PDB file of C-alpha atoms in Angstrom:
ATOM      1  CA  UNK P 368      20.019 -10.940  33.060  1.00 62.00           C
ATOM      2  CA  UNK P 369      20.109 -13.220  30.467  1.00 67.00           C
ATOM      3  CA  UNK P 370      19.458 -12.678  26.134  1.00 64.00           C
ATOM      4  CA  UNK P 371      15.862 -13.618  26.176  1.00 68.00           C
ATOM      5  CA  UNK P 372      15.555 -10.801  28.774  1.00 72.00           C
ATOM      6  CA  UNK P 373      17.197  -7.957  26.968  1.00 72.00           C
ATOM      7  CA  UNK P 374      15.469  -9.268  24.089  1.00 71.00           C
ATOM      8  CA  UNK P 375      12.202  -8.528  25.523  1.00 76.00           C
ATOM      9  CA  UNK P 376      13.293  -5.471  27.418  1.00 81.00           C
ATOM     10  CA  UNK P 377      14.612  -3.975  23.880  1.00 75.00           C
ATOM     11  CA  UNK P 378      11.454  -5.014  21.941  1.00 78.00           C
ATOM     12  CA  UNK P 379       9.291  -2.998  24.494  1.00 85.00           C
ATOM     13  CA  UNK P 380      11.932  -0.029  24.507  1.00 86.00           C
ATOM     14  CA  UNK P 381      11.392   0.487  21.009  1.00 83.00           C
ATOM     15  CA  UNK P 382       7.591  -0.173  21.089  1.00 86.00           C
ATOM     16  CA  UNK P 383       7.753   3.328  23.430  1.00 89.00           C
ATOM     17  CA  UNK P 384       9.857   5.047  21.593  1.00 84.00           C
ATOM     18  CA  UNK P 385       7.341   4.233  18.412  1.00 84.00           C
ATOM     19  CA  UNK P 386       4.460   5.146  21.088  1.00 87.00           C
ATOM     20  CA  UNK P 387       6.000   8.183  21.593  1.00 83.00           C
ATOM     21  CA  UNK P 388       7.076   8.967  18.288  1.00 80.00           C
ATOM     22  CA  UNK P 389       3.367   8.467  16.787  1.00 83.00           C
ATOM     23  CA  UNK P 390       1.477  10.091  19.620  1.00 84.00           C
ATOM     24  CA  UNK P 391       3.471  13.547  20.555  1.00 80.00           C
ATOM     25  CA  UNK P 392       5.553  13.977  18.182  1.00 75.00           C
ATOM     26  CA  UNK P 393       5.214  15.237  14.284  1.00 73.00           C
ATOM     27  CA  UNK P 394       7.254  15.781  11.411  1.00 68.00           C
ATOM     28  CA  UNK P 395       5.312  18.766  10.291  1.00 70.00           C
ATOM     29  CA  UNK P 396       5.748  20.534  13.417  1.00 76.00           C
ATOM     30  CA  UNK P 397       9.349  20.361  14.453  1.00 73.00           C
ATOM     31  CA  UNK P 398      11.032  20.107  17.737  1.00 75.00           C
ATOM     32  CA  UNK P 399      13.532  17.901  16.713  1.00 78.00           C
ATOM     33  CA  UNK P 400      17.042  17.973  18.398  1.00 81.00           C
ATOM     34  CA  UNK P 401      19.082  19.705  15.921  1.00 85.00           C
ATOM     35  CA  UNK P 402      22.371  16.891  14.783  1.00 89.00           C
ATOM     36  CA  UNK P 403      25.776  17.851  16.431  1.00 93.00           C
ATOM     37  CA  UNK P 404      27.256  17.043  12.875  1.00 94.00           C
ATOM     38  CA  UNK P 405      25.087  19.471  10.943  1.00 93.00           C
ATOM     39  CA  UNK P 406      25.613  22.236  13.483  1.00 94.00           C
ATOM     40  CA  UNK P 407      29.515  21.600  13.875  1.00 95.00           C
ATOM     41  CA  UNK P 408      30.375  21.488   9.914  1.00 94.00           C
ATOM     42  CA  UNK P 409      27.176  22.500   7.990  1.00 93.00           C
ATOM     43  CA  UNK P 410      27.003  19.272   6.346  1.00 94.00           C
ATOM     44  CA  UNK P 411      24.399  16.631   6.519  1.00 94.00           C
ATOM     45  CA  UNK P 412      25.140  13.050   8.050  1.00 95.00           C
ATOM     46  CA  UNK P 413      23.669  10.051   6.833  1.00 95.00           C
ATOM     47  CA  UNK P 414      21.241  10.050   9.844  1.00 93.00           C
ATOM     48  CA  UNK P 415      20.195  13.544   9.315  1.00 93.00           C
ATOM     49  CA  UNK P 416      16.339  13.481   8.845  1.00 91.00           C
ATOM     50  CA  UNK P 417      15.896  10.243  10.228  1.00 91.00           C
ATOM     51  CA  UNK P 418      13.585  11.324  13.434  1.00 88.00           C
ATOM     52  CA  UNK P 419      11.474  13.308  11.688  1.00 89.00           C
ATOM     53  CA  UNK P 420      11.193  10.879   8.359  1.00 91.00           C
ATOM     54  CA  UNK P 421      10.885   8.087  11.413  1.00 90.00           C
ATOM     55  CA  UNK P 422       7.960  10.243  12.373  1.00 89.00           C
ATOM     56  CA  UNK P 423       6.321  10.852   9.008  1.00 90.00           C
ATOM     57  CA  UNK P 424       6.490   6.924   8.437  1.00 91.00           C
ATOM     58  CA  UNK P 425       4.597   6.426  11.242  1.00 89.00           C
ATOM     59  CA  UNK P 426       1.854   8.934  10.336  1.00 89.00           C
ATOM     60  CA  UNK P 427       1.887   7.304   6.888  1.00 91.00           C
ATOM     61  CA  UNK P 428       3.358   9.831   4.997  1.00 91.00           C
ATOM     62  CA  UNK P 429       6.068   8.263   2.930  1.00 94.00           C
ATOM     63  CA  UNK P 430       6.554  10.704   0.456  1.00 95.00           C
ATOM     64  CA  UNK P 431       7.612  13.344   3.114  1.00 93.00           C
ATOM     65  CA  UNK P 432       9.826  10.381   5.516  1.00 93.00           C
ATOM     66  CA  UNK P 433      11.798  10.101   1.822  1.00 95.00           C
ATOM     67  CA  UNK P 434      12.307  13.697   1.342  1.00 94.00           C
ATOM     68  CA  UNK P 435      14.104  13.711   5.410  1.00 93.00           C
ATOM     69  CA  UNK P 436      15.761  10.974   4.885  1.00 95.00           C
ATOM     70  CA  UNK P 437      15.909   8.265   1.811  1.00 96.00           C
ATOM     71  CA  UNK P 438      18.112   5.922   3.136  1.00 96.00           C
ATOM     72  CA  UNK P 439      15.706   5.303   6.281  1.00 95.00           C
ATOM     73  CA  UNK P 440      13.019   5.113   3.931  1.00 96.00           C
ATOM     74  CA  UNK P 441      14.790   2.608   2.188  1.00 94.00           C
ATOM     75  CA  UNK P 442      16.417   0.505   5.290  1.00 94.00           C
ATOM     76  CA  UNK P 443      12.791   0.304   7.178  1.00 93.00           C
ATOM     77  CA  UNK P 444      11.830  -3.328   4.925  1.00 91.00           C
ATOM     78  CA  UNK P 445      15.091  -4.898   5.426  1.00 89.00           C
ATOM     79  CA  UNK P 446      14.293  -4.010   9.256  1.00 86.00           C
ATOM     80  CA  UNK P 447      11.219  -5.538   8.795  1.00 86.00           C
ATOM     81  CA  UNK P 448      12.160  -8.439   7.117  1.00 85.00           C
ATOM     82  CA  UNK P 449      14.762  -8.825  10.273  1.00 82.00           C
ATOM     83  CA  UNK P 450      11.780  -8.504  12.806  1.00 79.00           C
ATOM     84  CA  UNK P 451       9.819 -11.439  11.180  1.00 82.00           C
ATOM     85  CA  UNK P 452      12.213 -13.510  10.718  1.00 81.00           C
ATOM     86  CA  UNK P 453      13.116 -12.786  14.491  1.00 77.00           C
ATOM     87  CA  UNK P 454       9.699 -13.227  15.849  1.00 75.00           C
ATOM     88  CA  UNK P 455       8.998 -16.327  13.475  1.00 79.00           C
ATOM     89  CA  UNK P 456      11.543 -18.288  14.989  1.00 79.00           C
ATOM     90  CA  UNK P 457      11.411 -17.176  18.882  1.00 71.00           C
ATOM     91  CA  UNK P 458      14.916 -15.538  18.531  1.00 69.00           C
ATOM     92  CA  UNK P 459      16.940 -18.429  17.251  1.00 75.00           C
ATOM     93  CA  UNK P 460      17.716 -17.990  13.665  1.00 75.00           C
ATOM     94  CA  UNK P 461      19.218 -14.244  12.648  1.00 75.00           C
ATOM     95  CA  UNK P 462      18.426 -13.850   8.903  1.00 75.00           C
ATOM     96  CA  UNK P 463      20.990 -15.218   6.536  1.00 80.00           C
ATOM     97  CA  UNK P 464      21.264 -12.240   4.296  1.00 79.00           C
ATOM     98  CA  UNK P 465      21.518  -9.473   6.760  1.00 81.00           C
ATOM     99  CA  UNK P 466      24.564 -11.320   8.705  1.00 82.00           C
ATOM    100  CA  UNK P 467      26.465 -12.189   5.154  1.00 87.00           C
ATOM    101  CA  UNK P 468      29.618 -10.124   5.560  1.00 89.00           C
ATOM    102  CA  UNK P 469      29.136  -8.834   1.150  1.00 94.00           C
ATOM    103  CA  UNK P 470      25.574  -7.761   2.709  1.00 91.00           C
ATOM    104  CA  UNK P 471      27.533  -5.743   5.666  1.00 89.00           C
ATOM    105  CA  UNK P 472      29.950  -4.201   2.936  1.00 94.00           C
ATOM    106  CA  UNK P 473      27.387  -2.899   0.498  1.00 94.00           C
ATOM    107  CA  UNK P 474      25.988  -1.441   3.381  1.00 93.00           C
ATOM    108  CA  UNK P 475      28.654   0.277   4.488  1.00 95.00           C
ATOM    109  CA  UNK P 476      29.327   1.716   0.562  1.00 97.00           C
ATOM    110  CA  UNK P 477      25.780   2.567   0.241  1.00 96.00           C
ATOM    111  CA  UNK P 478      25.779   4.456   3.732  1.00 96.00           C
ATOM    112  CA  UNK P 479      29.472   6.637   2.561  1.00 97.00           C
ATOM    113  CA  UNK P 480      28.212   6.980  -0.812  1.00 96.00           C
ATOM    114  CA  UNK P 481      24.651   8.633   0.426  1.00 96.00           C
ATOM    115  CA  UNK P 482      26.496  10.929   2.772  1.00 95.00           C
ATOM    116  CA  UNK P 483      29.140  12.009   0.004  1.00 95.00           C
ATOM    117  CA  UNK P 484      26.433  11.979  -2.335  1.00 94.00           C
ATOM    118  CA  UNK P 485      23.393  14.216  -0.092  1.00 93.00           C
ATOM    119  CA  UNK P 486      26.243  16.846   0.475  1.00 94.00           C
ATOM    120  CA  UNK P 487      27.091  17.376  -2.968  1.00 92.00           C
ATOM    121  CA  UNK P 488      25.851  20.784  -4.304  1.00 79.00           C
ATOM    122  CA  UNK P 489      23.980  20.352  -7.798  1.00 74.00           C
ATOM    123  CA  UNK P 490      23.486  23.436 -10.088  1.00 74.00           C
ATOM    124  CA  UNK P 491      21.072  23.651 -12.845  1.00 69.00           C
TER     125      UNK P 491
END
């Protein structure tokens, strides 16, 4: 199988799972695997919310998809801008910014500093 295949065979694996997502499946209502993470230490991971803010973005609801999960809300137009620049050039440039290894290291700062950070207790 070569790349152009698994290209295509990924692009219409996550069209599905967006099918899916959009047609059975709302925030508002639950039934939402519950995160090994959470249930092992009580803590939230920094992927915790991201099904059911996933789900909320697709039924347009922003405000709700950032109250799940912020960092999704906040990853979703650098995925976008990743998906244009893939489809605009048939596969054959990958976005200069996104592959920059400073870009990859922010990254992985902002992603520890969210999960440090959403875990953190806050009394007023």
């Amino acid at each position: 199988m070569n790349s152009r295949h698994i290209k295509s065979f990924a692009l219409a694996a996550a069209t599905i799972v967006l099918l899916l997502l959009y047609f059975f499946v709302d925030a508002r209502k639950g039934g939402f695997p519950v995160c090994p993470f959470h249930q092992l230490t009580g803590l939230l991971c920094p992927g915790c919310g991201s099904q059911r803010g996933l789900s909320a973005l697709l039924h347009g609801d922003v405000l709700e998809a950032f109250q799940f999960n912020p960092l999704l809300v906040c990853a979703v137009p650098l995925v976008v801008y990743a998906i244009v620049i893939f489809v605009k050039t048939n596969g054959t440039q990958r976005p200069k910014l996104l592959y920059h290894p400073l870009f990859a290291k922010l990254c992985l700062w902002l992603v520890l500093l969210f999960w440090i950070g959403r875990n953190v207790v806050v009394y007023i």
